[in-house]
Short mmCIF file of C-alpha atoms and ligand atoms in Angstrom, two decimals:
data_model
loop_
_atom_site.label_atom_id
_atom_site.label_comp_id
_atom_site.label_asym_id
_atom_site.label_seq_id
_atom_site.Cartn_x
_atom_site.Cartn_y
_atom_site.Cartn_z
CA MET A 244 118.58 84.33 129.94
CA PRO A 245 115.80 84.20 127.32
CA LYS A 246 116.88 83.32 123.79
CA PRO A 247 117.84 86.34 121.68
CA ASN A 248 115.22 87.27 119.08
CA ALA A 249 115.86 89.71 116.23
CA LEU A 250 112.38 91.23 116.66
CA LEU A 251 112.64 91.88 120.39
CA ASP A 252 114.64 94.09 122.79
CA LEU A 253 115.26 96.59 120.00
CA PRO A 254 116.92 99.92 120.64
CA SER A 255 114.80 102.98 119.80
CA PHE A 256 114.97 104.32 116.28
CA PRO A 257 117.78 106.93 116.40
CA ALA A 258 116.22 110.35 117.03
CA ASP A 259 118.57 112.13 114.62
CA ARG A 260 117.71 109.74 111.80
CA TYR A 261 113.99 110.34 112.34
CA ALA A 262 114.27 113.97 111.17
CA VAL A 263 116.47 112.81 108.28
CA LEU A 264 113.66 110.51 107.11
CA ALA A 265 111.35 113.52 107.00
CA ASP A 266 113.95 115.52 105.05
CA ARG A 267 114.44 112.69 102.56
CA LEU A 268 110.71 112.40 101.99
CA GLN A 269 110.45 116.17 101.62
CA ALA A 270 113.15 116.10 98.94
CA LEU A 271 111.51 113.17 97.20
CA LEU A 272 108.13 114.91 97.10
CA ALA A 273 109.85 118.19 96.14
CA THR A 274 107.78 120.24 98.58
CA ARG A 275 108.47 123.05 101.03
CA SER A 276 105.67 121.81 103.30
CA ASP A 277 106.57 120.31 106.66
CA ILE A 278 106.74 116.52 106.67
CA VAL A 279 105.47 114.73 109.76
CA PHE A 280 104.84 111.04 110.33
CA ALA A 281 101.79 109.25 111.61
CA GLN A 282 102.87 106.16 113.47
CA ALA A 283 100.19 104.03 111.93
CA GLU A 284 98.87 103.16 108.50
CA ALA A 285 97.57 105.94 106.30
CA ILE A 286 93.95 105.67 107.31
CA LEU A 287 94.99 107.12 110.69
CA ALA A 288 96.80 110.02 109.01
CA LEU A 289 93.60 110.75 107.08
CA GLU A 290 91.47 110.59 110.21
CA ALA A 291 93.99 112.84 111.99
CA THR A 292 93.80 115.35 109.12
CA ALA A 293 90.00 115.55 109.26
CA THR A 294 90.00 115.66 113.05
CA SER A 295 92.68 118.36 113.22
CA LEU A 296 91.21 120.64 110.54
CA GLY A 297 87.49 120.04 111.05
CA GLN A 298 85.70 122.46 113.36
CA PRO A 299 82.26 123.99 113.86
CA GLY A 300 81.58 126.75 111.35
CA MET A 301 83.80 125.18 108.71
CA VAL A 302 82.22 124.51 105.32
CA ALA A 303 83.81 121.59 103.49
CA VAL A 304 83.29 120.12 100.04
CA ASN A 305 84.20 116.46 100.15
CA ILE A 306 84.72 114.70 96.83
CA VAL A 307 83.86 111.02 97.11
CA THR A 308 85.14 108.43 94.64
CA SER A 309 85.61 105.52 97.07
CA PRO A 310 84.88 104.48 100.66
CA TYR A 311 88.06 106.36 101.73
CA GLY A 312 86.55 109.65 100.60
CA GLY A 313 83.33 108.77 102.39
CA TYR A 314 85.15 108.15 105.68
CA PHE A 315 86.90 111.50 105.36
CA GLY A 316 83.57 113.34 105.18
CA ASP A 317 82.29 111.44 108.22
CA TRP A 318 85.36 112.45 110.24
CA LEU A 319 85.05 116.09 109.18
CA ALA A 320 81.38 116.08 110.22
CA ARG A 321 82.26 114.45 113.54
CA ALA A 322 84.69 117.33 114.15
CA GLY A 323 81.82 119.77 113.64
CA ALA A 324 82.27 120.84 110.01
CA THR A 325 79.36 121.20 107.59
CA VAL A 326 80.14 118.77 104.81
CA HIS A 327 78.82 118.97 101.24
CA GLU A 328 79.47 115.74 99.40
CA VAL A 329 80.20 115.60 95.68
CA ARG A 330 79.93 111.97 94.72
CA ALA A 331 81.11 110.45 91.44
CA GLU A 332 79.29 107.69 89.64
CA ALA A 333 80.33 104.34 91.16
CA GLY A 334 83.88 103.45 90.18
CA ARG A 335 84.35 106.57 88.03
CA PRO A 336 86.54 109.64 88.55
CA ILE A 337 84.86 112.86 89.60
CA THR A 338 84.15 115.33 86.81
CA VAL A 339 85.60 118.83 87.03
CA ALA A 340 82.13 120.15 86.17
CA ALA A 341 80.61 118.49 89.25
CA VAL A 342 83.26 120.07 91.47
CA THR A 343 83.00 123.56 90.01
CA ALA A 344 79.18 123.40 90.23
CA ALA A 345 79.36 122.39 93.90
CA LEU A 346 81.84 125.19 94.65
CA ALA A 347 79.78 127.77 92.75
CA GLY A 348 76.67 126.81 94.71
CA LEU A 349 78.16 127.66 98.10
CA PRO A 350 78.64 131.19 99.47
CA LYS A 351 81.65 130.05 101.51
CA VAL A 352 84.01 127.09 101.14
CA ASP A 353 86.82 126.58 103.66
CA LEU A 354 88.11 123.19 102.63
CA VAL A 355 87.99 120.75 99.72
CA ALA A 356 89.14 117.14 100.02
CA MET A 357 89.79 114.57 97.30
CA VAL A 358 91.56 111.26 96.74
CA HIS A 359 94.11 111.46 93.89
CA ALA A 360 94.35 107.86 92.63
CA GLU A 361 92.04 105.12 93.87
CA THR A 362 93.33 101.60 94.33
CA SER A 363 89.73 100.59 95.11
CA SER A 364 88.59 100.99 91.50
CA GLY A 365 91.73 101.88 89.56
CA ILE A 366 90.65 105.44 88.75
CA LEU A 367 92.60 108.68 88.64
CA ASN A 368 90.86 111.92 89.62
CA PRO A 369 91.55 115.16 87.68
CA LEU A 370 93.88 116.67 90.27
CA ALA A 371 95.21 119.75 88.46
CA PRO A 372 91.87 121.25 87.34
CA VAL A 373 90.27 120.53 90.72
CA ALA A 374 93.24 122.16 92.44
CA ALA A 375 92.82 125.24 90.24
CA ALA A 376 89.12 125.46 91.13
CA VAL A 377 89.94 125.14 94.83
CA ARG A 378 92.61 127.86 94.59
CA ASP A 379 90.08 130.17 92.92
CA ARG A 380 87.89 129.84 96.02
CA GLY A 381 90.81 130.29 98.41
CA ALA A 382 89.88 127.08 100.22
CA LEU A 383 92.24 124.64 101.90
CA PHE A 384 92.95 121.60 99.72
CA VAL A 385 93.44 118.16 101.27
CA VAL A 386 94.60 115.32 99.00
CA ASP A 387 94.76 111.63 99.80
CA ALA A 388 97.82 110.66 97.77
CA VAL A 389 98.34 107.42 99.68
CA ALA A 390 98.15 105.40 96.50
CA SER A 391 99.34 107.94 93.94
CA ALA A 392 102.69 108.94 95.48
CA GLY A 393 105.22 107.10 93.32
CA GLY A 394 102.61 106.10 90.76
CA HIS A 395 101.70 109.49 89.32
CA PRO A 396 103.37 112.90 89.16
CA LEU A 397 102.31 114.93 92.20
CA ASP A 398 103.25 118.62 92.45
CA ILE A 399 102.22 119.43 96.02
CA ASP A 400 103.41 123.04 96.07
CA GLY A 401 102.58 123.87 92.47
CA LEU A 402 99.00 122.68 92.92
CA GLY A 403 98.63 124.38 96.30
CA ILE A 404 97.90 121.20 98.26
CA ASP A 405 97.69 122.14 101.94
CA ILE A 406 97.70 118.65 103.39
CA CYS A 407 98.92 115.74 101.32
CA VAL A 408 98.77 112.29 102.91
CA VAL A 409 101.17 109.71 101.51
CA GLY A 410 101.69 106.05 102.32
CA PRO A 411 104.96 104.25 101.68
CA GLN A 412 103.35 100.86 101.13
CA LYS A 413 101.73 101.23 97.71
CA ALA A 414 103.79 102.49 94.76
CA LEU A 415 106.83 103.25 96.94
CA GLY A 416 107.10 99.63 98.05
CA GLY A 417 107.68 100.46 101.73
CA PRO A 418 106.21 99.39 105.08
CA THR A 419 102.49 99.45 105.85
CA ALA A 420 102.32 100.66 109.41
CA LEU A 421 103.36 104.29 109.11
CA SER A 422 102.45 107.18 106.87
CA ALA A 423 103.46 110.76 106.23
CA LEU A 424 101.79 114.11 105.80
CA ALA A 425 103.03 117.19 103.96
CA ILE A 426 101.48 120.17 105.75
CA SER A 427 101.51 123.78 104.51
CA PRO A 428 101.79 126.83 106.80
CA ARG A 429 98.20 127.72 105.89
CA ALA A 430 96.98 124.30 107.04
CA TRP A 431 98.84 124.60 110.36
CA ALA A 432 97.27 128.02 110.88
CA ALA A 433 93.78 126.63 110.28
CA MET A 434 94.04 123.91 112.93
CA ALA A 435 92.39 124.28 116.30
CA PRO A 436 94.44 122.83 119.18
CA PRO A 437 92.74 119.79 120.73
CA LYS A 438 91.08 120.00 124.14
CA ALA A 439 93.11 117.01 125.34
CA PRO A 440 96.26 115.33 124.04
CA SER A 441 95.30 113.09 121.14
CA ILE A 442 96.96 110.61 118.82
CA LEU A 443 94.78 112.22 116.11
CA SER A 444 96.10 115.71 116.77
CA LEU A 445 98.51 117.05 114.17
CA THR A 446 99.06 120.15 116.33
CA ASP A 447 100.35 117.84 119.08
CA ILE A 448 102.90 116.44 116.62
CA LYS A 449 103.85 119.99 115.66
CA ALA A 450 104.25 121.09 119.27
CA ASN A 451 106.06 117.97 120.47
CA TRP A 452 108.35 117.45 117.51
CA LEU A 453 108.55 120.21 114.88
CA ASP A 454 108.46 123.16 117.27
CA ALA A 455 110.72 121.30 119.70
CA GLY A 456 113.46 121.30 117.04
CA ARG A 457 112.95 117.70 115.78
CA GLY A 458 115.82 116.51 117.99
CA ALA A 459 113.86 114.02 120.11
CA LEU A 460 111.53 111.25 119.01
CA PRO A 461 107.83 112.04 119.20
CA GLY A 462 106.47 109.32 121.50
CA MET A 463 107.77 105.81 120.92
CA PRO A 464 107.79 105.14 117.17
CA SER A 465 108.18 101.51 116.19
CA PRO A 466 111.85 101.01 115.28
CA LEU A 467 111.03 98.17 112.88
CA GLU A 468 108.72 100.33 110.79
CA PHE A 469 111.05 103.30 110.68
CA TRP A 470 114.04 101.17 109.74
CA ALA A 471 111.87 99.70 107.00
CA LEU A 472 111.03 103.22 105.79
CA ASP A 473 114.74 104.05 105.85
CA ALA A 474 115.42 100.99 103.66
CA ALA A 475 112.48 101.77 101.36
CA LEU A 476 113.79 105.32 100.82
CA ASP A 477 117.24 103.92 100.00
CA ARG A 478 115.65 101.81 97.29
CA VAL A 479 113.40 104.62 96.02
CA GLU A 480 116.28 107.10 95.86
CA ALA A 481 118.44 104.57 94.00
CA GLU A 482 115.74 103.92 91.41
CA THR A 483 114.59 107.60 91.41
CA LEU A 484 110.99 108.74 91.59
CA PRO A 485 110.60 109.49 87.86
CA ALA A 486 111.77 105.94 87.04
CA ILE A 487 109.30 104.48 89.55
CA ILE A 488 106.47 106.53 88.06
CA ALA A 489 107.49 105.40 84.56
CA ARG A 490 107.57 101.75 85.71
CA HIS A 491 104.00 102.05 87.03
CA ASP A 492 102.90 103.81 83.86
CA ARG A 493 104.29 100.99 81.76
CA ALA A 494 102.62 98.33 83.94
CA ALA A 495 99.28 100.07 83.51
CA ARG A 496 99.73 100.57 79.75
CA ALA A 497 100.72 96.93 79.31
CA SER A 498 97.78 95.68 81.40
CA ARG A 499 95.26 97.82 79.57
CA ALA A 500 96.61 96.94 76.13
CA ALA A 501 96.54 93.25 77.05
CA LEU A 502 92.91 93.40 78.16
CA VAL A 503 91.94 95.06 74.90
CA ALA A 504 93.93 92.49 72.89
CA MET A 505 92.22 89.72 74.84
CA GLY A 506 88.84 91.08 73.76
CA VAL A 507 87.91 92.78 77.04
CA THR A 508 87.15 96.48 77.54
CA PRO A 509 89.00 97.76 80.64
CA TRP A 510 86.72 99.15 83.37
CA ILE A 511 88.15 102.62 82.68
CA THR A 512 88.31 103.17 78.95
CA ASP A 513 90.25 106.46 78.92
CA ALA A 514 93.87 105.90 80.02
CA ALA A 515 94.00 109.48 81.36
CA GLU A 516 91.34 108.51 83.92
CA ALA A 517 93.08 105.31 85.02
CA SER A 518 95.42 104.84 87.96
CA THR A 519 98.78 103.22 87.31
CA LEU A 520 98.59 101.29 90.59
CA ALA A 521 95.91 98.80 89.62
CA THR A 522 93.97 98.03 86.48
CA ALA A 523 90.30 97.29 86.92
CA ALA A 524 88.87 94.59 84.68
CA PRO A 525 85.16 93.97 84.37
CA VAL A 526 83.28 91.04 85.86
CA PRO A 527 81.13 89.84 82.93
CA ALA A 528 77.36 89.99 83.42
CA GLY A 529 76.07 86.86 85.10
CA VAL A 530 79.49 85.95 86.55
CA ASP A 531 79.93 85.76 90.31
CA PRO A 532 83.05 87.84 91.15
CA ALA A 533 84.01 85.32 93.84
CA ALA A 534 83.97 82.55 91.19
CA LEU A 535 86.16 84.68 88.90
CA ILE A 536 88.62 85.33 91.72
CA ALA A 537 88.63 81.64 92.70
CA ALA A 538 89.24 80.66 89.07
CA ALA A 539 92.21 83.07 88.87
CA LYS A 540 93.52 81.61 92.12
CA GLU A 541 93.78 78.25 90.33
CA SER A 542 96.51 79.92 88.25
CA GLY A 543 98.19 81.00 91.48
CA VAL A 544 97.26 84.68 91.15
CA THR A 545 95.27 86.73 93.62
CA LEU A 546 92.88 89.18 92.00
CA THR A 547 90.86 91.33 94.40
CA PRO A 548 87.29 92.56 94.09
CA GLY A 549 86.53 96.26 93.78
CA PHE A 550 86.33 98.08 97.12
CA GLY A 551 83.00 99.69 97.96
CA GLU A 552 80.12 100.15 95.52
CA VAL A 553 81.98 98.39 92.68
CA ARG A 554 82.58 95.19 94.64
CA ASP A 555 80.54 92.99 92.28
CA ARG A 556 81.42 94.77 89.06
CA LEU A 557 85.18 94.69 88.73
CA VAL A 558 88.31 92.85 89.78
CA ARG A 559 91.61 94.58 90.37
CA LEU A 560 94.87 93.59 88.72
CA ASP A 561 97.38 94.91 91.25
CA HIS A 562 100.60 96.26 89.79
CA ALA A 563 101.79 98.56 92.57
CA GLY A 564 105.28 98.70 94.05
CA ALA A 565 107.43 95.69 93.15
CA ARG A 566 104.45 94.32 91.19
CA ALA A 567 104.86 97.05 88.58
CA ALA A 568 107.01 94.71 86.51
CA PHE A 569 106.76 92.38 83.54
CA ALA A 570 106.23 89.07 85.37
CA PRO A 571 103.41 90.14 87.75
CA VAL A 572 101.68 92.11 84.97
CA LEU A 573 101.79 89.06 82.69
CA ALA A 574 100.63 86.73 85.47
CA ASN A 575 97.70 89.02 86.41
CA VAL A 576 96.42 89.26 82.86
CA MET A 577 96.90 85.57 82.03
CA ALA A 578 95.15 84.52 85.25
CA TYR A 579 92.23 86.85 84.56
CA GLY A 580 91.90 85.58 80.98
CA GLN A 581 92.28 81.96 82.07
CA ALA A 582 89.58 82.53 84.70
CA LEU A 583 87.23 83.98 82.07
CA ARG A 584 87.76 80.86 79.95
CA ARG A 585 87.16 78.54 82.90
CA LEU A 586 83.83 80.29 83.34
CA GLY A 587 82.90 79.87 79.69
CA HIS A 588 83.85 83.32 78.37
CA PRO A 589 86.25 83.88 75.46
CA ALA A 590 89.70 85.40 76.02
CA ASP A 591 92.51 85.61 73.49
CA LEU A 592 95.50 84.84 75.71
CA GLY A 593 98.00 84.80 72.84
CA ALA A 594 97.10 88.30 71.74
CA ALA A 595 97.17 89.49 75.37
CA ALA A 596 100.67 88.06 75.91
CA GLU A 597 101.80 89.66 72.65
CA ALA A 598 100.51 93.06 73.83
CA ILE A 599 102.44 92.78 77.10
CA ALA A 600 105.62 91.70 75.28
CA LYS A 601 105.23 94.74 73.03
CA ALA A 602 104.73 97.12 75.96
CA TYR A 603 107.93 95.74 77.54
CA ALA A 604 109.92 95.54 74.30
C1 PLP B 100 95.40 102.23 100.64
C2 PLP B 100 94.71 103.53 100.69
C3 PLP B 100 94.36 104.14 101.91
C4 PLP B 100 94.55 103.49 103.23
O1 PLP B 100 95.87 103.24 103.49
P1 PLP B 100 96.25 102.23 104.67
O2 PLP B 100 97.71 102.44 104.81
O3 PLP B 100 95.88 100.86 104.17
O4 PLP B 100 95.49 102.63 105.87
C5 PLP B 100 93.74 105.37 101.85
N1 PLP B 100 93.48 105.99 100.68
C6 PLP B 100 93.79 105.44 99.51
C7 PLP B 100 93.49 106.17 98.24
C8 PLP B 100 94.41 104.19 99.47
O5 PLP B 100 94.72 103.62 98.28
#
């Protein structure tokens, strides 16, 4: 007999608990939309959304504020849609004016897609006014809320979001290798069935699971990941979503106040345009971002470069999930300031620490 191993020879995830996970997530997100799972990280759920909705004849407006938004447009185009891109300045949120101008310039718009909060640059897009503009045009609205769910208020039904993609692994502190989608009846109706069975087909998930009464597992979901989601939801429900959002808000406020106290202007100056998941801090002119990150590493803290166009211009202070707490926030800011000093730039660490203490008082 081989030695027993806790990771091997696992029973399937119980089929009846699988539907319960969807119900719990639906209650958490306070939506009437159907919840389905993608048995992979969120990037697959996003690709499945574009692949399932995109079709020849469709006109889409794709709002791009990070590489994730860019991929989404590529997938829509691959599915046959005509894609009009509205691109923000690098590392900045989109402006409502840019969106309304793009919508006004098109005789027909079937779909608009946007990322809510970006971990790549620490920005927050203006979700409510964009949603209102999309509703005015009667278009489908797809939102990548992978990062924002648990970090920012998100009213899926109130805003008329037709497909909302969420990931448990950012603010919600859950596992990385599965994701969820909230799908409205209008979005289901707009999907064309695939020509062949496909892991990217949301209509396959609907047919094989939702329409089949949700009693049997769809395919062979990884039991480890779904048990981890079960545990993550236990923790989220115990803390409550509003408390989790407030914890992220405080981590962001503390980080931003500390940067200012240190003598540094945060990458995003207006708090209303900043994500609560990560705070972007500038890389001073003439400083190699890799050297800044290496210098912070000497304090035992991992800062990450911006993702995409802003790679050389900012570093991210990650305070998502369990990191939205006093100790990681303090460590991030001290390591960043210490790294600035190591590279010959001033940073008032005492004032920064004082600002964090005040935010957590
Ligand atoms: C992290 C992230 C993704 C990708 O999620 P994965 O689970 O890593 O595939 C997509 N969009 C946004 C906005 C993200 O922050």
